[in-house]
Each structure stands twice: as C-alpha cells, then as structure tokens.
Amino acid sequence: MKSLSQLSLQNNRLTGPIPSTIGNLIGLQNLDLSLNQIKGSIPVEIGNLANLVELFLDYNNLIGPIPTQITTISSLGYLRLGHNFISGELIQLEALGGLMLLDLSYNNFTGNIPRMLISLSVNLSYNSLKGPIPDNYDQVQKCYTLIGNKDLCGDYIGLPPCLPIPASNKSIITTVKFFVPIPISLGFLVLLGFLLSRRNVKKTQFEPRQTKNGNLFSIWNYDGHIAYEDMIKATEDFDLKYCIGTGGYGSVYKAELPCGKVVALKKLHRLEVENPTFDMCFGNEIKVLTEIRHRNIIKLYGFCLHKRCMFLVYEYMERGSLFCVLSNDVEAIELDWSKRVNIIKGTAHALSYMHHECIPSIVHRDITSNNILLNSKLEAFVSNFGTAKLLDPNSSNQTLVAGTYGYIAPELAYTMKVTEKCDVYSFGVVALEILMGRHPSELLTSLSSPYSQNVLLDKILDQRLPPPNHLVAQDIFLVATLAFACLHTKPTSRPTMKCVSQEFFSRKKPIAKPLHELSLWQLSNHEMYKIESGG
C-alpha cells in the first residue's frame, strides 16, 4: 500500500516484532503502533519512510538502539518511544533538525543530553542519562522531564552540582580507559542480566521495586528517598491545612513539588497501616493503576512505603469529586447539560475499557459520584480502585461485598458473585444522579410501582439548570434510556458497558416526542429505544 499516508493501530493487542516490510509504505506520514505488546528492535527499514512526520511506538516492549536510518528522515517532527527498553546514546538524534516533540521516557538510554534537545518538547525521564544538563535547560523544560536519571548533575532543582575532575585524577581516568577492554565480556554479561531483569519488571510492572533505602518502594525509577522527602516537605509532614478530603482508608492532601507541579497524595491512616484489609486495598490500587491507561481514569504518578507511612501520588483534580460539585448550587449550575453528558460519556468509556480491553477484566465495584473526579475543565476521571477486582474466568469470583450503599447492584444482597454487571448497575445510578443533581434513591424504589408511569422525564431533571435545548435534549434522552437499561434488576438484562459506550458514538434518529411528553415508564420499559443487553 504505497499510497497509504496514515496507519494507526494504537491501543490493541498486537504482539511480535515490527515487520521489516513496514519500509515498503513509502507514502506513510503518520505511523502509530503505541499501546501494544510489540517486541524486538525497531527495524532499520523505517528509515525508508522519507515522508514520515509522526512516529509513535511508545508503550511496547521494544529493545535495542534507535536505528541510525531513522535520523535520516528530515520530515520527522514527532517521535514517541516512551515506556520501552530501548538503549543507546542520544547524540545521533542531533541529525533530526525538524524534530519538535521527543518522548524517550522509561527506557535505558545512556550518555549525555545533547544541547539541541532543549529546544524541543522533550521528556527524558526514567533513563540512565548522566553528566551535566545543558545550560538554560530549566528555562524551557519542566523538572519532571529529567527525574529518574540519577547520574545527572547541574544547577537545577533536585540535582547535585557538577564537580570538576581534579588534575591528579586524569592519569587514573586514562589508566581506567586503557584497561576497560579487559573485562569486556564480564561487562556484557552484567548488561545482559540487567536487560533481562528490566524485561521481567515490565511483565509484572505492578509489583513494587525496592530502592536502596530498604524501607521504601516506588514505581518511580527515581531516587525514592528524595521523592519521599519532597512529599513530606510539600505537605509539612501531612499538616491538616493541606488535607482536601478523607476517604474510606486514607486522607487526601494537595502538594506542590519543587518543580511547581501540583499532585494529590492519598495517605493511609496511621492506625490502618498494619490493618491487612486496608493494606490489601492499598496494594490493589497500585496493582490496578499501574496496569491500565485511559484518558478518563486517574493517573498514578507513584507511591511510597516508608516505615509506617504509606501514600499514593496522583494527578491533581482541581474541581474535586462529582458529588461535591453537584452538592454545591453554584458549581452545579456551572456543570451545564453538555458538561454533564460528557461526564457520563467519559465514565462509560472508562468502564468499557476496564471490562472489555483489559486482560483479565477489571471490575471497579465502587462506582459512585464520590469516586468520579473532575479536572479544571470539568472532565471526568474514575478514581479509587482500592476495592477493584481482577476477574479470573476460571474462578467463581466469590468475594466479600464491597461498594457504597445506594450504588450496589441488588443481586449482591443474595449472592457474592462479582461480575461486570455490578459496575453497570452502579453506572446507571450515577448517570441518573448527574441528570437529577441528587442521588435517585426515591426514584429507584418507585420504578416498579404504577406511580412511575405518570412521571415525566423533564420533571426529574435538575431544576437548578434551565431546560435543555432541542440538541442537548437528544443526548439527555439517550442517557436516560441507557441509565434505566443499566438499572434492570436482572443482571443478564443489563447492557454491557461496551454496548453503552458504543451507543454514544452511534447516530440515532431524533426523538419523536419532547422531554415533557416522555414518561419514565416508557424509558424503563424500552418502548422508545431498544438496547442489546449483551448478557
């Protein structure tokens, strides 16, 4: 397909190496193979793609160096290779004069940082780079773009100053260089062992890695002690004035790091650190969040276990929980109908990803308005995975009941079998809560009674907002219909989250009636809109 200009296969389950025949696609301008399980080295034949502008190979299992042939592609402007096991030095990248974005994070790159890279949008974090950072780096780049490189030095936040080499040591250095070839075979074996160990870490990346401190674990490939001290300093040893909320097994703090980045810390309560139940929840959240990546799922930056102090570090959500926003009249009005529909869509897409794109499937088990966080743009992020369960198809999935009263699926009252349909029910409750502006407890108890036949859809909508226009009314009708389908008492009659997610992408015929003529009975009985259960 020599005329093909774009090839996007990201976020699939592709395995094996990149075929050398990729070089035959000479018309290719955009190649995206990120978020797969591709292994092997980058084929040199990619250098044949003279028109390539974007090359995205991040989040795979690639090894070896960057082929020098890639550096001959003068049109290449965007190169993402993060989260692989690629090695080598960066000096060859100086040939890419048109490069604008470069992500090499979480790899095995060594050597010094070329000066030309500071003019790009660059991320070099979590490698093995060494030596002084280029002058003025801190004026154009963020500090997190270098974390994880323990041997860097320079006048920069968190880095030690570079020490001049004494003249008396120069002869020693010359002698060392002379004798380096002698143990070369031994060095090769050490390097091979290191690469194999890194590969094992990749396969089980949710398992914490011990640092040199002995009492600290961190998913950051970074000096954990410095990370820990930064957190303690930023919160003044977890002073209450930095506390922004308290959850089921920990308190949440707002912390500003030395580089200016703001993060959220969830710290396990002191008396619960040694409680096996809470310790399991803590570990479970680490396990889940280091395995999944989705734009509507909260991002875990790192975690620390330090003596009796345990905390998780997340991206900071400026607007807090959905529950708090709906509970505040001023903020609830700001959350207009379009924003509310988008929150529901984002939550549906995240759950669909967890249920149908993760292996094994992940059931959250506690989808509530408190566990959906909003950023500054009022976009939704699913959080709090302490009770999440990885479903094993070979087990009965019997477990203790977990969740929040008012959101738990009714079948858990007489069975403890956890399935994806438990999350589907909770999603239905949250979707109605967003439309109504309050928890739909009274409505849920009345759905089976004749009373609900006469209740019109527009009467249950949040009265703090003006009536939706005709265009938004289409979305509200869709959301309400999906919500009632998710609330079916029989789990097999509920749609899957994949089905719900896909419904938001499909184009449906306009509703024949305005919202003030649609009854809840019509919606809950699917008279107007049939949905496959996917049971």
XYZ file of C-alpha atoms in Angstrom:
535
model
C 0.000 0.000 0.000
C 2.497 2.580 -1.155
C -0.119 5.347 -1.237
C -1.134 4.846 2.405
C -0.430 8.046 4.349
C -1.695 7.157 7.846
C -1.561 3.875 9.761
C -2.966 3.940 13.307
C -3.106 0.648 15.232
C -2.625 2.012 18.743
C -4.177 0.518 21.889
C -4.667 -3.013 20.576
C -3.112 -6.371 21.460
C -0.503 -6.611 18.734
C 2.422 -8.902 19.517
C 5.650 -9.948 17.839
C 8.155 -7.695 16.081
C 7.508 -4.850 13.665
C 7.905 -6.432 10.202
C 10.695 -5.150 8.002
C 8.147 -4.735 5.198
C 6.922 -1.630 7.023
C 9.572 0.103 4.946
C 7.534 -0.553 1.788
C 4.907 2.023 2.864
C 6.870 4.837 1.276
C 3.916 7.246 1.304
C 3.403 6.935 5.070
C 3.300 10.211 7.007
C 1.825 9.035 10.326
C 2.604 5.689 11.983
C 1.096 4.925 15.407
C 1.725 1.485 16.959
C 1.635 2.650 20.590
C -0.036 0.843 23.496
C 0.521 -2.676 22.212
C 2.766 -5.625 23.153
C 5.218 -5.352 20.272
C 8.712 -6.705 20.937
C 12.043 -6.857 19.173
C 14.045 -3.966 17.812
C 12.947 -1.071 15.630
C 13.524 -2.216 12.032
C 16.067 -0.219 10.067
C 13.629 -0.216 7.161
C 11.612 2.524 8.879
C 14.344 4.777 7.554
C 12.836 4.244 4.080
C 9.760 6.262 5.113
C 11.121 9.552 3.850
C 7.761 11.344 4.265
C 7.194 10.314 7.875
C 6.095 13.160 10.157
C 4.824 11.249 13.215
C 6.266 8.013 14.633
C 4.593 6.745 17.805
C 5.944 3.439 19.206
C 5.510 4.165 22.929
C 4.169 1.653 25.480
C 5.553 -1.539 23.942
C 8.413 -3.978 24.657
C 10.924 -2.719 22.109
C 14.648 -3.233 22.731
C 17.931 -2.240 21.111
C 19.078 1.164 19.900
C 17.319 3.680 17.668
C 18.425 2.791 14.108
C 20.618 5.455 12.581
C 18.417 5.211 9.474
C 15.615 6.983 11.366
C 17.831 10.032 11.832
C 17.879 10.487 8.052
C 14.140 11.224 7.928
C 14.271 15.011 7.607
C 10.463 15.383 7.787
C 10.162 13.645 11.187
C 8.663 16.115 13.657
C 7.100 13.950 16.375
C 8.865 10.908 17.867
C 7.412 8.995 20.839
C 9.335 5.955 22.094
C 8.493 6.121 25.816
C 7.845 3.070 28.018
C 10.033 0.563 26.172
C 13.504 -0.919 26.768
C 15.342 0.990 24.062
C 19.018 1.697 24.737
C 21.907 3.665 23.277
C 23.006 7.279 23.385
C 21.139 10.373 22.220
C 23.916 12.062 20.288
C 22.689 10.641 16.964
C 19.355 12.482 17.349
C 21.110 15.762 16.632
C 20.664 14.915 12.940
C 16.878 15.291 13.266
C 16.775 19.021 12.632
C 12.989 19.158 12.139
C 12.089 17.401 15.391
C 9.569 19.251 17.576
C 8.449 16.588 20.097
C 10.558 13.814 21.598
C 9.409 11.357 24.292
C 12.069 8.840 25.362
C 10.846 8.333 28.950
C 11.050 4.946 30.714
C 13.830 3.415 28.616
C 17.509 2.508 29.011
C 19.173 5.458 27.263
C 22.666 6.366 28.455
C 25.222 9.094 27.922
C 24.885 12.854 27.961
C 21.988 15.090 26.926
C 22.700 16.817 23.589
C 22.184 20.545 23.776
C 19.904 20.610 20.707
C 17.228 18.673 22.627
C 16.421 21.553 24.976
C 14.686 23.417 22.161
C 12.137 20.579 21.746
C 9.137 19.474 23.732
C 11.076 16.663 25.373
C 10.671 14.002 28.075
C 13.839 12.139 29.087
C 12.659 10.878 32.477
C 13.450 7.428 33.879
C 16.542 6.541 31.871
C 20.240 6.205 32.759
C 21.469 9.531 31.424
C 24.491 11.086 33.105
C 26.668 14.157 33.197
C 25.789 17.856 33.243
C 22.480 19.052 31.886
C 22.725 21.632 29.080
C 22.767 25.293 30.082
C 19.352 27.001 30.324
C 17.530 23.634 30.348
C 15.443 24.745 33.332
C 14.233 27.824 31.450
C 12.495 25.832 28.716
C 11.764 22.412 30.239
C 9.875 21.106 33.276
C 11.756 19.340 36.052
C 9.793 16.098 35.711
C 11.320 15.600 32.242
C 14.593 14.558 33.928
C 13.529 12.603 37.024
C 14.753 9.030 37.142
C 18.239 9.840 35.836
C 20.318 9.529 38.985
C 23.698 10.424 37.451
C 22.774 13.842 36.056
C 24.236 16.956 37.628
C 23.939 20.700 37.248
C 22.396 23.880 38.549
C 18.874 22.513 38.575
C 16.197 21.663 41.132
C 16.868 18.278 42.735
C 20.224 17.702 41.003
C 23.654 17.735 42.657
C 26.214 20.248 41.344
C 28.718 19.005 38.796
C 32.155 18.507 40.314
C 35.288 19.313 38.261
C 37.691 16.452 37.650
C 40.933 17.021 39.619
C 44.084 17.070 37.509
C 45.566 14.301 39.667
C 42.716 12.005 38.616
C 43.207 12.454 34.878
C 46.008 9.865 34.780
C 43.795 7.464 36.703
C 40.990 8.005 34.184
C 43.441 7.320 31.330
C 44.530 4.097 33.033
C 40.919 3.023 33.514
C 40.155 3.659 29.840
C 43.195 1.545 28.915
C 42.064 -1.427 30.977
C 38.370 -1.274 30.138
C 38.611 -3.780 27.213
C 39.980 -6.467 29.526
C 36.734 -7.192 31.450
C 34.523 -6.500 28.429
C 32.988 -9.973 28.422
C 32.117 -9.652 32.101
C 30.552 -6.260 31.456
C 28.485 -7.714 28.630
C 27.117 -10.402 30.945
C 26.209 -7.791 33.561
C 24.429 -5.701 30.933
C 22.544 -8.733 29.637
C 21.426 -9.597 33.148
C 20.270 -6.018 33.675
C 18.194 -6.030 30.472
C 16.599 -9.350 31.366
C 15.720 -8.090 34.814
C 14.153 -4.962 33.302
C 12.124 -7.169 30.992
C 10.795 -9.151 33.938
C 9.885 -5.900 35.657
C 7.892 -4.866 32.588
C 5.874 -8.059 32.678
C 4.986 -7.536 36.307
C 5.186 -3.774 36.471
C 2.561 -3.585 39.174
C 4.973 -5.200 41.634
C 6.782 -2.568 43.679
C 10.528 -2.219 43.255
C 12.765 -1.924 46.282
C 15.123 1.018 46.391
C 18.459 1.397 48.100
C 16.765 2.706 51.244
C 15.378 -0.717 52.092
C 12.173 0.615 53.618
C 10.752 2.254 50.544
C 9.113 1.064 47.364
C 8.232 3.187 44.386
C 7.110 2.753 40.784
C 9.206 5.821 40.045
C 12.552 4.812 38.616
C 13.880 7.602 40.739
C 15.680 8.211 43.999
C 12.788 7.237 46.255
C 14.281 8.931 49.288
C 14.280 12.289 47.525
C 10.709 11.668 46.347
C 9.655 10.870 49.888
C 11.390 13.924 51.339
C 9.795 16.124 48.678
C 6.330 14.921 49.666
C 6.961 15.411 53.364
C 8.265 18.925 52.776
C 5.453 19.873 50.393
C 2.789 18.884 52.955
C 4.780 19.923 56.055
C 4.627 16.340 57.284
C 0.989 15.981 56.231
C -0.273 19.049 58.044
C -4.078 19.267 58.159
C -4.069 22.569 56.281
C -3.080 20.623 53.126
C -5.830 17.996 53.602
C -8.513 18.278 50.911
C -10.579 15.204 51.748
C -10.890 11.970 53.692
C -11.786 8.653 52.103
C -12.558 5.145 53.264
C -8.988 4.229 54.095
C -6.971 7.403 53.831
C -6.809 11.177 53.677
C -6.032 13.155 50.529
C -3.558 16.056 50.535
C -2.659 18.688 47.971
C 1.091 19.046 47.454
C 3.178 21.331 45.260
C 6.520 19.798 44.296
C 9.745 21.828 43.993
C 9.338 21.951 40.201
C 5.925 23.599 40.605
C 3.874 20.537 39.701
C 0.790 20.023 41.891
C -0.152 16.470 42.846
C -2.655 14.758 45.143
C -1.421 12.414 47.898
C -3.634 9.742 49.385
C -2.093 8.787 52.726
C -3.194 5.671 54.566
C -4.363 6.453 58.104
C -1.675 5.704 60.697
C -3.764 3.193 62.649
C -4.750 1.378 59.450
C -1.256 0.851 58.044
C -0.997 -2.509 59.816
C -4.609 -3.492 59.112
C -4.469 -6.307 56.499
C -7.717 -5.165 54.857
C -6.559 -1.617 54.254
C -3.078 -2.791 53.296
C -4.684 -5.033 50.671
C -6.733 -2.098 49.320
C -3.586 -0.007 49.080
C -1.725 -2.708 47.171
C -4.745 -3.410 44.996
C -4.967 0.200 43.868
C -1.270 0.202 42.976
C -1.659 -3.027 41.039
C -4.641 -1.830 39.019
C -3.491 1.715 38.267
C -0.032 0.691 37.081
C -1.560 -1.719 34.577
C -4.216 0.452 32.956
C -4.053 3.636 30.892
C -7.139 5.554 29.795
C -7.865 9.239 29.379
C -10.818 9.017 31.808
C -9.015 7.059 34.536
C -6.995 8.853 37.206
C -3.232 8.702 36.619
C -0.988 7.273 39.325
C 2.408 9.011 39.405
C 3.967 6.965 42.187
C 3.688 5.547 45.673
C 5.800 5.249 48.793
C 6.009 2.803 51.671
C 8.184 4.359 54.335
C 8.207 2.811 57.797
C 4.629 3.441 58.987
C 3.897 5.978 56.255
C 2.154 4.832 53.073
C 0.824 7.098 50.356
C -0.151 7.188 46.701
C 0.639 10.105 44.398
C -1.944 11.014 41.725
C -2.509 13.725 39.200
C -4.342 16.576 40.905
C -8.015 17.121 40.070
C -8.799 20.813 40.551
C -12.585 20.535 40.914
C -12.690 17.592 43.284
C -15.388 14.927 43.288
C -18.540 14.958 41.181
C -20.564 14.553 44.376
C -19.190 17.794 45.837
C -19.825 19.723 42.623
C -23.449 18.505 42.428
C -23.945 19.361 46.090
C -22.901 22.985 45.595
C -25.577 25.130 43.909
C -23.083 27.498 42.262
C -20.858 24.736 40.923
C -23.841 22.604 39.893
C -25.128 25.430 37.685
C -21.681 25.704 36.086
C -21.984 21.993 35.304
C -24.418 22.545 32.422
C -26.212 19.833 30.449
C -23.475 19.393 27.859
C -20.786 19.008 30.542
C -22.953 16.523 32.436
C -23.489 14.411 29.328
C -19.744 14.429 28.661
C -19.044 13.263 32.228
C -21.426 10.352 31.728
C -19.816 9.500 28.387
C -16.298 9.630 29.826
C -17.265 7.341 32.712
C -18.878 4.881 30.298
C -15.782 4.798 28.084
C -13.511 4.182 31.099
C -15.646 1.289 32.358
C -15.869 -0.200 28.871
C -12.065 -0.134 28.683
C -11.745 -1.846 32.075
C -14.336 -4.533 31.314
C -13.523 -5.329 27.687
C -9.973 -4.205 26.875
C -8.076 -5.290 29.985
C -6.876 -8.863 30.467
C -8.174 -10.030 32.850
C -11.212 -7.771 33.045
C -11.281 -5.263 35.903
C -14.432 -4.582 37.915
C -14.276 -1.371 39.926
C -17.012 -2.383 42.431
C -17.440 1.131 43.828
C -18.598 3.448 41.048
C -20.128 6.449 42.831
C -20.241 10.215 42.370
C -17.580 10.443 45.092
C -15.190 8.300 43.058
C -15.528 10.330 39.858
C -13.152 13.292 39.971
C -13.253 16.413 37.792
C -10.336 18.433 36.459
C -10.297 22.173 35.743
C -12.256 21.586 32.516
C -14.885 19.538 34.382
C -13.824 16.363 32.597
C -14.437 13.047 34.379
C -11.800 10.665 35.779
C -12.677 7.384 37.503
C -10.695 7.007 40.739
C -10.386 4.984 43.960
C -9.531 1.464 42.823
C -8.948 0.084 46.312
C -11.813 -2.404 46.007
C -11.336 -3.195 42.302
C -11.215 -6.867 41.364
C -9.385 -8.586 38.519
C -11.845 -11.141 37.187
C -10.473 -14.635 36.716
C -12.643 -16.531 34.210
C -11.622 -19.818 35.858
C -12.899 -18.836 39.298
C -16.344 -18.241 40.750
C -15.334 -14.680 41.696
C -16.884 -15.075 45.146
C -15.852 -12.226 47.386
C -16.928 -10.066 50.287
C -19.451 -7.387 49.390
C -17.671 -4.139 48.549
C -19.101 -0.827 47.495
C -21.192 2.079 48.703
C -24.760 1.829 49.887
C -27.161 3.165 47.277
C -24.928 2.162 44.351
C -24.533 -1.593 44.929
C -26.280 -3.914 42.466
C -29.285 -5.669 44.059
C -28.075 -9.197 43.241
C -25.202 -8.777 45.715
C -27.786 -8.922 48.501
C -28.303 -12.637 47.867
C -25.107 -13.617 46.036
C -21.489 -12.547 46.339
C -20.559 -13.308 42.732
C -18.880 -10.244 41.251
C -19.355 -9.569 37.535
C -19.026 -6.579 35.228
C -22.792 -6.120 35.505
C -22.297 -4.878 39.093
C -20.473 -1.854 37.677
C -23.151 -1.461 35.010
C -25.815 -1.038 37.696
C -23.700 1.479 39.615
C -23.118 3.412 36.395
C -26.886 3.625 35.893
C -27.293 5.108 39.372
C -24.554 7.681 38.765
C -25.960 8.622 35.344
C -29.366 9.354 36.899
C -27.701 11.218 39.766
C -25.978 13.507 37.254
C -29.237 14.193 35.412
C -31.192 14.791 38.627
C -28.477 16.624 40.555
C -29.010 14.359 43.560
C -28.963 10.658 44.394
C -32.015 8.937 42.811
C -32.845 6.811 45.883
C -36.565 7.655 45.959
C -36.904 7.242 42.218
C -35.237 3.813 42.265
C -37.704 2.496 44.851
C -40.689 3.792 42.869
C -39.738 2.447 39.424
C -41.629 -0.793 39.961
C -44.808 0.970 41.086
C -47.609 2.350 38.861
C -46.669 5.828 40.089
C -43.680 5.951 37.755
C -45.925 5.602 34.692
C -47.090 9.183 35.119
C -43.722 10.793 35.982
C -42.325 12.731 33.034
C -38.628 12.854 32.256
C -38.333 16.628 32.379
C -39.736 16.658 35.944
C -36.844 14.643 37.391
C -34.103 16.714 35.725
C -32.045 19.062 37.892
C -34.273 22.128 38.254
C -31.268 24.339 39.004
C -30.425 24.301 35.294
C -32.520 25.858 32.522
C -34.430 23.383 30.316
C -32.114 21.818 27.725
C -32.347 22.947 24.119
C -33.512 20.515 21.451
C -29.999 19.365 20.534
C -28.974 18.582 24.111
C -32.383 17.005 24.732
C -31.405 14.261 22.276
C -28.382 13.411 24.449
C -30.388 13.534 27.672
C -32.956 11.166 26.203
C -30.170 8.766 25.235
C -28.508 8.979 28.654
C -31.799 8.428 30.495
C -32.678 5.435 28.333
C -29.263 3.869 28.862
C -29.402 4.574 32.602
C -32.730 2.798 33.046
C -31.464 -0.147 30.980
C -28.446 -0.409 33.302
C -30.730 -0.442 36.360
C -32.558 -3.615 35.365
C -32.871 -5.893 38.386
C -31.808 -8.917 36.329
C -28.066 -8.675 35.586
C -28.281 -10.509 32.247
C -30.849 -7.954 31.047
C -28.471 -5.054 31.539
C -26.355 -3.886 28.591
C -22.599 -4.292 28.711
C -20.512 -1.176 29.211
C -19.091 -1.741 25.731
C -22.609 -1.508 24.336
C -23.312 1.627 26.386
C -20.049 3.214 25.251
C -20.764 2.433 21.603
C -24.257 3.921 21.838
C -22.675 7.319 22.484
C -20.798 7.066 19.195
C -23.774 5.952 17.090
C -26.161 8.356 15.454
C -29.768 7.755 16.427
C -32.945 9.090 14.918
C -34.316 12.230 16.601
C -36.745 11.545 19.419
C -40.339 11.782 18.289
C -41.547 13.477 21.472
C -40.195 16.350 23.590
C -38.884 15.528 27.060
C -42.022 16.813 28.785
C -44.051 14.124 26.988
C -41.766 11.180 27.806
C -42.632 9.150 30.905
C -40.160 7.173 32.977
C -42.234 4.078 32.363
C -41.653 4.410 28.623
C -37.925 4.775 29.155
C -37.532 1.964 31.683
C -39.503 -0.456 29.524
C -37.533 0.402 26.377
C -40.616 1.289 24.363
C -38.844 4.158 22.667
C -35.339 2.788 22.379
C -34.214 -0.832 22.351
C -30.785 -1.750 23.666
C -28.985 -5.061 23.308
C -28.168 -6.485 26.719
C -25.066 -8.375 25.649
C -25.904 -10.564 28.636
